[in-house]
mmCIF file of C-alpha atoms in Angstrom:
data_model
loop_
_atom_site.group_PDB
_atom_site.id
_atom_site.type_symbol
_atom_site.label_atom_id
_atom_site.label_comp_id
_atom_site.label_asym_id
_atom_site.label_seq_id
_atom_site.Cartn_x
_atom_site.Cartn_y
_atom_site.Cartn_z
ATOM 1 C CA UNK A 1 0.000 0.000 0.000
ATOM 2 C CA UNK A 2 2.886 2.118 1.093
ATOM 3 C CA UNK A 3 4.229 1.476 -2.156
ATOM 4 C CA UNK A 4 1.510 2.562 -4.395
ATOM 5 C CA UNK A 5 1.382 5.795 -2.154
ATOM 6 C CA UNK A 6 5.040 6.671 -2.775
ATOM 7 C CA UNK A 7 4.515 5.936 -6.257
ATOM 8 C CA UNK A 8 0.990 7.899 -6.715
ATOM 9 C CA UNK A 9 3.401 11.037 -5.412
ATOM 10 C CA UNK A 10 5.930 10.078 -7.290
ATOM 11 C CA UNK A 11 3.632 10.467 -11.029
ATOM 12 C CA UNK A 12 2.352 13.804 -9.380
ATOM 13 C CA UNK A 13 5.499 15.530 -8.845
ATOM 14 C CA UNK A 14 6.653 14.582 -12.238
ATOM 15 C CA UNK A 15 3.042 15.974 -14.020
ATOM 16 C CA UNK A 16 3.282 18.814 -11.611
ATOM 17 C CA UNK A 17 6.783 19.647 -13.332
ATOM 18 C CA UNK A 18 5.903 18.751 -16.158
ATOM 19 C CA UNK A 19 3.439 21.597 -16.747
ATOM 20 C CA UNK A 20 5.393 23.976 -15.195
ATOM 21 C CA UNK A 21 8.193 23.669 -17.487
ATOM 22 C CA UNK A 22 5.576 24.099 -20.529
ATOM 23 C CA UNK A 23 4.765 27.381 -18.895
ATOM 24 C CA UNK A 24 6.073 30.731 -20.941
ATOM 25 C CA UNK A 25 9.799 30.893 -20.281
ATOM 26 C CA UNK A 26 9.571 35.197 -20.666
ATOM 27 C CA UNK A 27 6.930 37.453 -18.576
ATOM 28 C CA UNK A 28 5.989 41.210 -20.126
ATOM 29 C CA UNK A 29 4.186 43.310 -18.432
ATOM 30 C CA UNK A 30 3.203 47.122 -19.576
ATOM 31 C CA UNK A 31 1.054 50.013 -18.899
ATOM 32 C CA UNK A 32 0.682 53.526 -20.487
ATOM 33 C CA UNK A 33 -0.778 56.664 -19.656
ATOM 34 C CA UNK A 34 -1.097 60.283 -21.397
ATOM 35 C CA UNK A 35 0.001 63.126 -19.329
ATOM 36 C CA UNK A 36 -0.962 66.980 -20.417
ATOM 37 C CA UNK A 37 2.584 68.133 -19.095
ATOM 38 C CA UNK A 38 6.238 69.272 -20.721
ATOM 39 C CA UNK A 39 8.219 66.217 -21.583
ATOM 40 C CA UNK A 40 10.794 66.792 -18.876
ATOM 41 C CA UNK A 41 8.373 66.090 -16.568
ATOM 42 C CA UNK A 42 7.461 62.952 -15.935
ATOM 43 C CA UNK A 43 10.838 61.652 -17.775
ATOM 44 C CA UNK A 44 12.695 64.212 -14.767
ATOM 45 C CA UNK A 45 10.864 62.273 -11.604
ATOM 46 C CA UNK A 46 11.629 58.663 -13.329
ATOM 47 C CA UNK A 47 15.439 59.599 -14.415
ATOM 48 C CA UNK A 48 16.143 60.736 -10.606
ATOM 49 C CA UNK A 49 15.700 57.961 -8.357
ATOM 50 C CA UNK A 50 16.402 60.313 -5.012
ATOM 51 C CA UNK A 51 12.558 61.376 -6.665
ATOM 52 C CA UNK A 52 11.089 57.655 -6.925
ATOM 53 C CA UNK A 53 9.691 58.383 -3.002
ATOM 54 C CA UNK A 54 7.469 60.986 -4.542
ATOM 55 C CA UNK A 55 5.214 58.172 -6.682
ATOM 56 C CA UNK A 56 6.439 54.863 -5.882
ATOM 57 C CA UNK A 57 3.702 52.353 -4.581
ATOM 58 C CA UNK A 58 6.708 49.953 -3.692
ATOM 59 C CA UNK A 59 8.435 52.499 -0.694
ATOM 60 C CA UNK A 60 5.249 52.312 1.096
ATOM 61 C CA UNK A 61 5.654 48.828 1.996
ATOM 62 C CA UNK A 62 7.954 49.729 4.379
ATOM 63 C CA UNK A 63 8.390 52.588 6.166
ATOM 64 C CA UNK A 64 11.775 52.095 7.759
ATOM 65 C CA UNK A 65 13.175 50.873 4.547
ATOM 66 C CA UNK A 66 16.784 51.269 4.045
ATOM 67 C CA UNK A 67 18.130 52.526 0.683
ATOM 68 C CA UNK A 68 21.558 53.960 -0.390
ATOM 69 C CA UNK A 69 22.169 55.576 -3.782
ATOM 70 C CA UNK A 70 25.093 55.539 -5.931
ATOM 71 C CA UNK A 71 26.921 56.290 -9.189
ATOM 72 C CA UNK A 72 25.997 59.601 -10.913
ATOM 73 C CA UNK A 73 22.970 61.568 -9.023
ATOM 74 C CA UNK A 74 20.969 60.772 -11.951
ATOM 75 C CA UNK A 75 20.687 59.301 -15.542
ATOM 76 C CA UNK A 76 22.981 56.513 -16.794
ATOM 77 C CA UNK A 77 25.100 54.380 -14.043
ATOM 78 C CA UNK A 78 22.849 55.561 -11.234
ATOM 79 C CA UNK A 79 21.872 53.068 -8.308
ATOM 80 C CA UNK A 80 19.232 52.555 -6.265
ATOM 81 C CA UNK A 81 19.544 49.374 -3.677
ATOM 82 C CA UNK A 82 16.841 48.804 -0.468
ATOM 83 C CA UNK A 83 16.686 46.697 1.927
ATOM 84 C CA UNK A 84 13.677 46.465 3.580
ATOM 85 C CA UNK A 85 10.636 43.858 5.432
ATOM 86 C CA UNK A 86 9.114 40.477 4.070
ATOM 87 C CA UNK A 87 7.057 42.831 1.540
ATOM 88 C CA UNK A 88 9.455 45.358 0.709
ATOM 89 C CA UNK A 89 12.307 42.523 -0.344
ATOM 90 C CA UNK A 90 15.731 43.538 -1.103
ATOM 91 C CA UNK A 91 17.208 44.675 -4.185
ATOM 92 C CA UNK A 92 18.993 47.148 -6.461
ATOM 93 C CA UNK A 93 18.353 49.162 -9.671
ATOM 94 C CA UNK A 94 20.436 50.892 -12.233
ATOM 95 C CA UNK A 95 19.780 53.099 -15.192
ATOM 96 C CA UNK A 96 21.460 51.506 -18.117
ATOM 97 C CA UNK A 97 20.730 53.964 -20.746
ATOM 98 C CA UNK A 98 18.720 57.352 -20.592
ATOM 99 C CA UNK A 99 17.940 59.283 -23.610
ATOM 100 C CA UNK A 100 16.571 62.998 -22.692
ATOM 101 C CA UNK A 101 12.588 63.075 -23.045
ATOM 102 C CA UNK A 102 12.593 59.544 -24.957
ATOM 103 C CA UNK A 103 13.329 56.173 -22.981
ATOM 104 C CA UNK A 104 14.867 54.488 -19.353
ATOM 105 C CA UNK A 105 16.108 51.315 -19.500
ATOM 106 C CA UNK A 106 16.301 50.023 -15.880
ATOM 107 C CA UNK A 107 17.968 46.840 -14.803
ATOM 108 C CA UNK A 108 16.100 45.353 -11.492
ATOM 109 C CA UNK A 109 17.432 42.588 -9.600
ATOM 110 C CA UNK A 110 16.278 41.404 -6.601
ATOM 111 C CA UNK A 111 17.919 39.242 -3.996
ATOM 112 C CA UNK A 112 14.915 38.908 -1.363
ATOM 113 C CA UNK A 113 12.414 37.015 -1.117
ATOM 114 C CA UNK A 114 13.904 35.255 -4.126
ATOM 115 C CA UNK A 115 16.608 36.179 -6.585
ATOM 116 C CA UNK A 116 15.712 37.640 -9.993
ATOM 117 C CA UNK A 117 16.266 39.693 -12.771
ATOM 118 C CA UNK A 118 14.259 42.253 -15.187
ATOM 119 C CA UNK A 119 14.455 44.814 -17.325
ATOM 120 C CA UNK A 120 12.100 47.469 -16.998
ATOM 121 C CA UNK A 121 11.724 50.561 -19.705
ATOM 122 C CA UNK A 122 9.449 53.345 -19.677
ATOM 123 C CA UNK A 123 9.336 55.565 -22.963
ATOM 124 C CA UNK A 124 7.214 58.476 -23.460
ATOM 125 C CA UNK A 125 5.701 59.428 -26.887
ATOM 126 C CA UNK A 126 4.563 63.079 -27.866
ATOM 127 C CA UNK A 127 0.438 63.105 -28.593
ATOM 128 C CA UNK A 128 -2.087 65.591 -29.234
ATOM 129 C CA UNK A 129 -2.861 65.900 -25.600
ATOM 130 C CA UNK A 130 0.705 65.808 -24.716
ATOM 131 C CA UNK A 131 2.913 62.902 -23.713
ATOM 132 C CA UNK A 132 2.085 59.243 -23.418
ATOM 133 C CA UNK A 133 4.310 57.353 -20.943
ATOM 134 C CA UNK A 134 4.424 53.935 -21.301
ATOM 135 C CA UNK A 135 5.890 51.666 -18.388
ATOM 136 C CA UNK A 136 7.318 48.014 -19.302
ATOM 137 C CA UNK A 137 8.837 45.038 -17.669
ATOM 138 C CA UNK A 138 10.113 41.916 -18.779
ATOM 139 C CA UNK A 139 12.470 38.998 -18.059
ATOM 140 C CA UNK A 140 13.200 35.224 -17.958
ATOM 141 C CA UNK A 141 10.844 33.071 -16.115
ATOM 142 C CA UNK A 142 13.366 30.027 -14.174
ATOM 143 C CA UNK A 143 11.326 27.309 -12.747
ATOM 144 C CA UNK A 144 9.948 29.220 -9.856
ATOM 145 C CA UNK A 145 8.843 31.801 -11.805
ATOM 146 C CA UNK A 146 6.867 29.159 -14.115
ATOM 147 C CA UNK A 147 5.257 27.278 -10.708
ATOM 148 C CA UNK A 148 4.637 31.048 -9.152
ATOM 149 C CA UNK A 149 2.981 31.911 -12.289
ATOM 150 C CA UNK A 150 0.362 28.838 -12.010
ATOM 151 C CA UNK A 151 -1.425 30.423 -9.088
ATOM 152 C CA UNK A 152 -0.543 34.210 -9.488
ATOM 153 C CA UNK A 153 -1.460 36.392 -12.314
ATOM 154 C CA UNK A 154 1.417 38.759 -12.916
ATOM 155 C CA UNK A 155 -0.131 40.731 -15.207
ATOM 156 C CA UNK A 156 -2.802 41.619 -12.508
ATOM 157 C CA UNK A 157 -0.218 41.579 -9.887
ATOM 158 C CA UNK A 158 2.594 44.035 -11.000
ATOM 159 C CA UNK A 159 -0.162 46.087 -13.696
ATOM 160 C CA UNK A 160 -1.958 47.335 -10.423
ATOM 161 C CA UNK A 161 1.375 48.898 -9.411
ATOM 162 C CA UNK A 162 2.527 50.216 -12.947
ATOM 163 C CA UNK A 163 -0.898 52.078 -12.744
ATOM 164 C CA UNK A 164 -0.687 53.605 -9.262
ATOM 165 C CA UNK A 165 2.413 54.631 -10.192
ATOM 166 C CA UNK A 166 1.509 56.379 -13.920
ATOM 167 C CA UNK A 167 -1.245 57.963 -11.943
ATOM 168 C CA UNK A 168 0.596 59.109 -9.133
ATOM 169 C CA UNK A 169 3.239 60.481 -11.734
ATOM 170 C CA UNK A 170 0.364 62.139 -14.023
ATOM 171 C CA UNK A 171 -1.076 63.619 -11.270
ATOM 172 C CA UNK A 172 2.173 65.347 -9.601
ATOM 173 C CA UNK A 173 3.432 66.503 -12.910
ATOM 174 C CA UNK A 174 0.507 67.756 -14.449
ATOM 175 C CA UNK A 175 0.302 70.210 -11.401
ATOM 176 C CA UNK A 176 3.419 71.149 -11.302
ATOM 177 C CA UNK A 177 3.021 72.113 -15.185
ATOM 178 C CA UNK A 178 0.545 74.181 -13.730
ATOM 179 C CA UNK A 179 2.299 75.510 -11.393
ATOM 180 C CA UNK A 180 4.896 76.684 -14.034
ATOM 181 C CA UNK A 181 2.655 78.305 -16.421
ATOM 182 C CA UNK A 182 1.482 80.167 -13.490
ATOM 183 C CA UNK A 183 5.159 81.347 -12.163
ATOM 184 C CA UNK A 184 5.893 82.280 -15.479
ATOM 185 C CA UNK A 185 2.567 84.687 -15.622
ATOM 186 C CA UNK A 186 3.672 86.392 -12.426
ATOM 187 C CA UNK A 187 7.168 87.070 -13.602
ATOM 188 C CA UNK A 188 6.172 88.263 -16.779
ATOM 189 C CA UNK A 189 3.477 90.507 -14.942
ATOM 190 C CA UNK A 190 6.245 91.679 -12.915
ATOM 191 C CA UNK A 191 8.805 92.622 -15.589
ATOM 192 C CA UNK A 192 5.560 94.109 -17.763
ATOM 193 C CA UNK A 193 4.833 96.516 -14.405
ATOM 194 C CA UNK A 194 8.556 97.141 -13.662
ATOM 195 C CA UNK A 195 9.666 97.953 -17.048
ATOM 196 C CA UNK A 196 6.503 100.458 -17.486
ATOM 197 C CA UNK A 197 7.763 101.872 -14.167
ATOM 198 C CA UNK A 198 10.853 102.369 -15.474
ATOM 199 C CA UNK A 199 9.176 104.376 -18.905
ATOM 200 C CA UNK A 200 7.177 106.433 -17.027
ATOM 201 C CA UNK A 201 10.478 107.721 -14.718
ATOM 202 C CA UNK A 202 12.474 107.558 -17.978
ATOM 203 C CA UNK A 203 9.866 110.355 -19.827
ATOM 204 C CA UNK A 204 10.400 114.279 -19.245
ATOM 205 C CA UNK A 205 8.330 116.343 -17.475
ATOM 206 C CA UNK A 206 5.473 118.027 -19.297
ATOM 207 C CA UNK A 207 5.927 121.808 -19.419
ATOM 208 C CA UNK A 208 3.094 122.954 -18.225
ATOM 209 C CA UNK A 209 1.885 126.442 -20.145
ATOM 210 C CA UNK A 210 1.402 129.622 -18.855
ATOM 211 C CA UNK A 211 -1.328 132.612 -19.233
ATOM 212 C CA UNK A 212 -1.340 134.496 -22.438
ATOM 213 C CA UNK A 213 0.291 137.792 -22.157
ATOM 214 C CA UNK A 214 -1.785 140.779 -23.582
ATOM 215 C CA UNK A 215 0.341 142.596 -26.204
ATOM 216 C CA UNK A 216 1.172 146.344 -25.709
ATOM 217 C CA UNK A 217 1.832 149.150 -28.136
ATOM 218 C CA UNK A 218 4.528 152.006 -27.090
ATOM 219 C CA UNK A 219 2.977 155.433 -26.565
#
């Protein structure tokens, strides 16, 4: 009986590993938004990652996170590692490649809970209402990946954060477009009053013009 028990596990295991190994070896996972705001925007607060805090779902997992940055403040060679609690995992990112107002290409590798790799890019397009950012993520699925993938959907998963985080982003910059256009109508309503100011102290008095003398003949 024992026998037949062992064995019964035995044909499991295999089928079980079986159809995880005919799972999809590769994973992809994108989202896009538009965003009414200057280019240099939302490619500014994506490009920095001292300004990830500002949008990023993933920091909230953990308050008392630890992170460290290195490499250049900002663009190509720039890292980003955290350590944090059973949610927050541990990890590291780098910007491989940054072309101004066009793409990141973002290497992610985690070490906790489990070790990985992805690539993540984000590209923004210009369109009539202004700029569509588009947030992607791929990589190699290893065997846990495949089994992990059988009972989570990581398209669901990791989609719900790639749209917090395009909303988060639209939000923030599309205000502080606002905010711009605004700073830029005070100044130029403060030049506009200063240089009339300036006109008006520039001009010459106005001589003002006296009575009209009656003329006089010479006895």
């Amino acid at each position: 009986m024992l026998k037949k028990v062992f064995l019964a596990l035995a044909v499991a295991v295999v089928g079980f590993a079986a159809v995880v190994a005919s799972r999809p070896s590769t994973f992809r996972v994108e989202r896009s938004i538009t965003i009414a705001a200057p280019v240099d925007l939302p490619f500014g607060i994506v490009n920095d990652f001292h300004k990830w805090h500002f949008w990023s779902p993933w920091e909230a997992l953990d308050p008392n996170m630890k992170k460290t940055f290195d490499g250049p403040f900002a663009g190509p060679g720039a890292i980003y590692a955290w350590s944090g609690n059973e949610a927050a995992g541990e990890g590291k990112m780098t910007i491989l490649e940054s072309k101004p107002y066009e793409s990141i290409h973002i290497e992610l590798e985690f070490l906790k809970p489990w070790p990985g790799k992805s690539l993540t890019l984000v590209t923004y397009q210009p369109v009539p209402e202004g700029i569509q950012m588009t947030w992607a993520m791929e990589g190699q699925n290893d065997f846990m990946g495949k089994a992990v993938s059988m009972f989570i959907d990581m398209d669901a998963m990791l989609g719900k954060d790639f749209e917090k985080s395009l909303a988060t982003i639209k939000t923030l910059t599309e205000q502080e477009a606002k905010n711009r256009l605004e700073r830029e109508a005070r100044l130029k309503a403060k030049a506009e009053a200063e240089a009339a100011a300036k006109a008006a102290q520039a001009a010459p008095a106005a001589v003002p013009n006296g009575p009209a003398q009656a003329a006089t003949t010479t006895p």
